[in-house]
PDB file of C-alpha atoms in Angstrom:
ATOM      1  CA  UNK G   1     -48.484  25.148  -4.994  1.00 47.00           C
ATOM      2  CA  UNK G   2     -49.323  24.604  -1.475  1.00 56.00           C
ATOM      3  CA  UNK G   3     -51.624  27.077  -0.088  1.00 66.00           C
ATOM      4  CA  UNK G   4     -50.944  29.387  -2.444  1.00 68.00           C
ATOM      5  CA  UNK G   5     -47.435  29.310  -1.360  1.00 71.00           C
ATOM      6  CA  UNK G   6     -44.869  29.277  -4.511  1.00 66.00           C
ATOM      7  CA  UNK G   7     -41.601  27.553  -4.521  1.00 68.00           C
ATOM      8  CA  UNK G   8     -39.113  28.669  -6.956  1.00 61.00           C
ATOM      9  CA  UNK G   9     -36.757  26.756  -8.341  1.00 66.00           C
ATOM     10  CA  UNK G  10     -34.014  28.376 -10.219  1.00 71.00           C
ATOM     11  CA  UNK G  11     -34.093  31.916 -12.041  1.00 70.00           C
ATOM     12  CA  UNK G  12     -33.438  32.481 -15.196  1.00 71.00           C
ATOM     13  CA  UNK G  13     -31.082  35.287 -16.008  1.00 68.00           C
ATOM     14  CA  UNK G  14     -33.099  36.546 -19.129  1.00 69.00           C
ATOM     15  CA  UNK G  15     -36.015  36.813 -16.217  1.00 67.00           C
ATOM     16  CA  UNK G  16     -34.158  39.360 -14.274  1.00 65.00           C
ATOM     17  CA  UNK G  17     -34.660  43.022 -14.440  1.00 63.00           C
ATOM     18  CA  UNK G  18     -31.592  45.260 -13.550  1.00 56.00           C
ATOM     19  CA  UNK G  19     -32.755  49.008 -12.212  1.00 62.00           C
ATOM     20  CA  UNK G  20     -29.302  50.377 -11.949  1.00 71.00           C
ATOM     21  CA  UNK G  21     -25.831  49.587 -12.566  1.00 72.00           C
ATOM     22  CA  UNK G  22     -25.366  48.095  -9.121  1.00 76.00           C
ATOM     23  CA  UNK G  23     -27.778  46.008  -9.992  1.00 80.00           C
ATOM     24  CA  UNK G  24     -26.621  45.169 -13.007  1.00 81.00           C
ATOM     25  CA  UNK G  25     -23.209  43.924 -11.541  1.00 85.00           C
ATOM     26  CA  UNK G  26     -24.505  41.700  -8.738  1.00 85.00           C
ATOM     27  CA  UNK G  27     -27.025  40.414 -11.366  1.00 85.00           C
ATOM     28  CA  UNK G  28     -23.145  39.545 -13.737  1.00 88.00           C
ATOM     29  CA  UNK G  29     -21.997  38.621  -9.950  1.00 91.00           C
ATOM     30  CA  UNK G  30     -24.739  36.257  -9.145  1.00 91.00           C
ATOM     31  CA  UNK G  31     -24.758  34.908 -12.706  1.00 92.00           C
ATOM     32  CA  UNK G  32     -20.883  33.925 -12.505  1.00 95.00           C
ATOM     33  CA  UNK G  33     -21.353  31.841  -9.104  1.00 94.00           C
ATOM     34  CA  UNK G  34     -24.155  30.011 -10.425  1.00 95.00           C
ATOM     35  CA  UNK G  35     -22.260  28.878 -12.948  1.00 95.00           C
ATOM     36  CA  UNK G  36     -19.392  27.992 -11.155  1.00 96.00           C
ATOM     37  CA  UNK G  37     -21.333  26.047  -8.741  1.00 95.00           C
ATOM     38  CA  UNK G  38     -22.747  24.103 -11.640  1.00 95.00           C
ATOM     39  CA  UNK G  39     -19.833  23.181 -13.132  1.00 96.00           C
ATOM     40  CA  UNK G  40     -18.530  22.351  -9.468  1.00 96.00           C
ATOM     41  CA  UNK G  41     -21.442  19.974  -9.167  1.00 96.00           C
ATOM     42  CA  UNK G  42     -21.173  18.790 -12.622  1.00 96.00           C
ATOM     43  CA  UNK G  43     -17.405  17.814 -11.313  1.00 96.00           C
ATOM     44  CA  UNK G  44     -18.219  15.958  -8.196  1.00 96.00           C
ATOM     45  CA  UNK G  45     -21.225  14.052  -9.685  1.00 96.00           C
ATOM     46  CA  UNK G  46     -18.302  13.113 -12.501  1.00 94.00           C
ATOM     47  CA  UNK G  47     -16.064  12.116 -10.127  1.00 94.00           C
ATOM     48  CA  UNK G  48     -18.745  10.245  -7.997  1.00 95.00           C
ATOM     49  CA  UNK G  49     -19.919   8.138 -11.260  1.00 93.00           C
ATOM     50  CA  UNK G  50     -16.204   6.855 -11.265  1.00 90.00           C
ATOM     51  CA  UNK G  51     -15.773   6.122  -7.956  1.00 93.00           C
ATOM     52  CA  UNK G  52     -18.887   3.858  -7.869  1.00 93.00           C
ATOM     53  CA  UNK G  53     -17.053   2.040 -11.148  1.00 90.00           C
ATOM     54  CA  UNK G  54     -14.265   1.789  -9.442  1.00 89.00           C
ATOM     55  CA  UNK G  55     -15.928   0.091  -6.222  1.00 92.00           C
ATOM     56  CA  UNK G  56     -17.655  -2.384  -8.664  1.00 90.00           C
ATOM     57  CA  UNK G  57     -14.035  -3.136 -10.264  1.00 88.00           C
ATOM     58  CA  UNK G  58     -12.592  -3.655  -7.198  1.00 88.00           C
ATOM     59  CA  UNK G  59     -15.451  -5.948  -6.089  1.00 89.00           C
ATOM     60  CA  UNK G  60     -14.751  -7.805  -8.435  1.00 87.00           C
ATOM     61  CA  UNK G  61     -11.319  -7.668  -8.673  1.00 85.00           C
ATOM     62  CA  UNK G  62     -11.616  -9.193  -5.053  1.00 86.00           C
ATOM     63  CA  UNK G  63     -13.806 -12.338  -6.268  1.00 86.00           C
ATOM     64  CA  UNK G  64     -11.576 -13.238  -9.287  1.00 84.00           C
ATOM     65  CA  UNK G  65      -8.157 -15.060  -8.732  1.00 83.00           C
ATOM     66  CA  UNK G  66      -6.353 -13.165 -11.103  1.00 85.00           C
ATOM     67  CA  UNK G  67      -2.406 -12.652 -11.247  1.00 87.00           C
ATOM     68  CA  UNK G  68      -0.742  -9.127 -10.446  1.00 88.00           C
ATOM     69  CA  UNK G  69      -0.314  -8.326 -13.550  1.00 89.00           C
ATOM     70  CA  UNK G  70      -3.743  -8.809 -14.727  1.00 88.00           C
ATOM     71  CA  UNK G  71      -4.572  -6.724 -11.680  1.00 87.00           C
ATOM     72  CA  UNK G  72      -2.067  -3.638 -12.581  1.00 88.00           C
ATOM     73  CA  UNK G  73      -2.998  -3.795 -16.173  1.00 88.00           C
ATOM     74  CA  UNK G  74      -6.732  -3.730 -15.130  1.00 87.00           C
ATOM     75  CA  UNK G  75      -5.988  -0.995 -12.839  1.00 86.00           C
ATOM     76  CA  UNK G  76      -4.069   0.989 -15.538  1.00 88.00           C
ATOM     77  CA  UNK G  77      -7.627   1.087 -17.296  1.00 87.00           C
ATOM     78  CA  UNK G  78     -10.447   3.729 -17.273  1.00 86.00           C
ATOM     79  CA  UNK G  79     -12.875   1.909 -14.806  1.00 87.00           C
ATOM     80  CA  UNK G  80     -15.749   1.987 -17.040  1.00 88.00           C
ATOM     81  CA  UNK G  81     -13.413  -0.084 -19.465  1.00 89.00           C
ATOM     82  CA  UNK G  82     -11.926  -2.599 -16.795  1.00 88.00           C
ATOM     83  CA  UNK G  83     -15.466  -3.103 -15.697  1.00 88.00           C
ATOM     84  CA  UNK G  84     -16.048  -4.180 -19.368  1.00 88.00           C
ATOM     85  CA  UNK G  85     -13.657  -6.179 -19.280  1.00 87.00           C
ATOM     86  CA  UNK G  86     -14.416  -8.189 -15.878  1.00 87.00           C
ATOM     87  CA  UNK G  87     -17.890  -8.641 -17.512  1.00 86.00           C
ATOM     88  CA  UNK G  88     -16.543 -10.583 -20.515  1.00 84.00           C
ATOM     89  CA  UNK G  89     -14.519 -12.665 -18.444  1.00 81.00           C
ATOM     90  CA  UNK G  90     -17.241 -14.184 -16.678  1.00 78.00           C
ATOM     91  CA  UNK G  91     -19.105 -16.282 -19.267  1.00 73.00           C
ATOM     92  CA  UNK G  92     -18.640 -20.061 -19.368  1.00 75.00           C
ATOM     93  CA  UNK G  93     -16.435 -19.973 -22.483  1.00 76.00           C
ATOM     94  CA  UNK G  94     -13.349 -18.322 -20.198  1.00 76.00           C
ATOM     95  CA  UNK G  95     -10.931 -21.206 -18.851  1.00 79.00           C
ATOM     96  CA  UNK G  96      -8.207 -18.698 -18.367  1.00 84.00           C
ATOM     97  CA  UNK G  97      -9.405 -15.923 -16.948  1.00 86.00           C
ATOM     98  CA  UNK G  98      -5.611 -14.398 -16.456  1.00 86.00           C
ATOM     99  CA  UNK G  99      -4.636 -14.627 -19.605  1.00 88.00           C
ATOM    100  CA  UNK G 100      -8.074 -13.407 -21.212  1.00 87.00           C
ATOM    101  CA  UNK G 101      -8.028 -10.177 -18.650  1.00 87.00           C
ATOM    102  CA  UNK G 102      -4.412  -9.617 -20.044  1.00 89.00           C
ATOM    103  CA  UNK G 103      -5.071  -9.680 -23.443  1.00 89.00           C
ATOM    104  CA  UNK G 104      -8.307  -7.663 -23.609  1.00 88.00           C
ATOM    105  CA  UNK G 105      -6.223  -5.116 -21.480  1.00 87.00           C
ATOM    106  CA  UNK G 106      -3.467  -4.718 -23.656  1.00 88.00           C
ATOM    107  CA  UNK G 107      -5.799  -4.415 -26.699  1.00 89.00           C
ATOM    108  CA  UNK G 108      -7.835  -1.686 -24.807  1.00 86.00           C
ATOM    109  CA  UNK G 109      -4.269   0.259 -24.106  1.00 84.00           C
ATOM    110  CA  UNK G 110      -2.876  -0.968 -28.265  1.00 83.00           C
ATOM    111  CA  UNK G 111       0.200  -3.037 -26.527  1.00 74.00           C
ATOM    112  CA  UNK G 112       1.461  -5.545 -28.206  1.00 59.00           C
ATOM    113  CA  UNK G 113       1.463  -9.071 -26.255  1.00 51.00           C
ATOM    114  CA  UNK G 114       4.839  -9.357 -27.541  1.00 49.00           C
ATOM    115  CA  UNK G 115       6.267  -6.214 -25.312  1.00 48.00           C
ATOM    116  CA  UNK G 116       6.774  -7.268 -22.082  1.00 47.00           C
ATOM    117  CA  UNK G 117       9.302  -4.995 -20.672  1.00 46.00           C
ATOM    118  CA  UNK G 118       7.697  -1.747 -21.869  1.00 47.00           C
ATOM    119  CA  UNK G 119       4.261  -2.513 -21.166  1.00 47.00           C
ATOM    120  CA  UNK G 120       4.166  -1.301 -17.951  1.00 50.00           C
ATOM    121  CA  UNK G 121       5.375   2.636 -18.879  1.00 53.00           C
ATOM    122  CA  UNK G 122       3.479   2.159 -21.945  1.00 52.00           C
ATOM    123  CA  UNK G 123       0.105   1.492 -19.939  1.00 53.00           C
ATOM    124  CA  UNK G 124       1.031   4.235 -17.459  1.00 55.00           C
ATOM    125  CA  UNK G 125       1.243   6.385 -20.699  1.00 55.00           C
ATOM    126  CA  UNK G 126      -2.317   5.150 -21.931  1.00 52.00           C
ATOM    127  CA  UNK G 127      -3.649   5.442 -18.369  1.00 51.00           C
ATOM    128  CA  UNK G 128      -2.561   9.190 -18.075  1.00 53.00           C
ATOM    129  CA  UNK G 129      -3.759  10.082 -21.819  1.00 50.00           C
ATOM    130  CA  UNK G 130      -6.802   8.503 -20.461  1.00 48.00           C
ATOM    131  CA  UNK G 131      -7.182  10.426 -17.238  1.00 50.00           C
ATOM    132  CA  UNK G 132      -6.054  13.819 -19.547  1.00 50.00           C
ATOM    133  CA  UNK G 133      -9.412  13.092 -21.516  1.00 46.00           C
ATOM    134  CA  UNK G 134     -11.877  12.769 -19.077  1.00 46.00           C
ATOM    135  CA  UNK G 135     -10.810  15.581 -17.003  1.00 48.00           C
TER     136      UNK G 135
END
């Protein structure tokens, strides 16, 4: 309180009194968009939560000397889980940081290291059952 000046917040919908039935259906009007626009913003700070994983992954994606395939299959990941995986990789106890990235990848996605030519629609299966859970 400044002044006795009052800043308000957000209403409550139980906190509104409706006089008429015009009121009473901008009150259901204005109630809708607010929640819409929460959900909206609930959406974009989602989507801006990955993005900032994905910057990190690719940061460090961009330090490692990994092959492509430890790239794709990284990339085929959720980015919280690739970052998970970059962060094991780092210790002392890595020598091959390839073929460590690779495995923990395909374990992530349940490949099996024997499958080599179907691991790549299998992953882009995993990646878009992935995607069809988060969203």
């Amino acid at each position: 309180m400044d002044g006795g000046g009052l800043e308000v917040k957000s209403i409550k919908r139980e906190n509104i009194q409706t006089l008429n039935k015009v009121d009473r259906e901008a009150c259901k009007a204005w109630a809708k968009a607010e929640k819409m626009h929460k959900e909206a913003r609930d959406r974009r700070e989602q989507q801006e939560e990955i993005q900032k994983y994905k910057n990190v992954v690719e940061a460090k994606l961009s330090k490692l000397t990994l092959t492509d395939k430890a790239k794709d299959l990284l990339r085929t990941l959720g980015p919280e889980q690739a970052l998970s995986v970059l962060d094991r990789c780092e210790g002392p106890s890595v020598t091959n940081v390839s073929g460590f990235v690779i495995t923990q990848a395909k374990l992530l996605l349940g490949q099996d290291s024997d499958s080599e030519g179907d691991g790549e629609s299998q992953a882009k299966k995993a990646s878009k059952r992935l995607l069809a859970v988060t969203h």
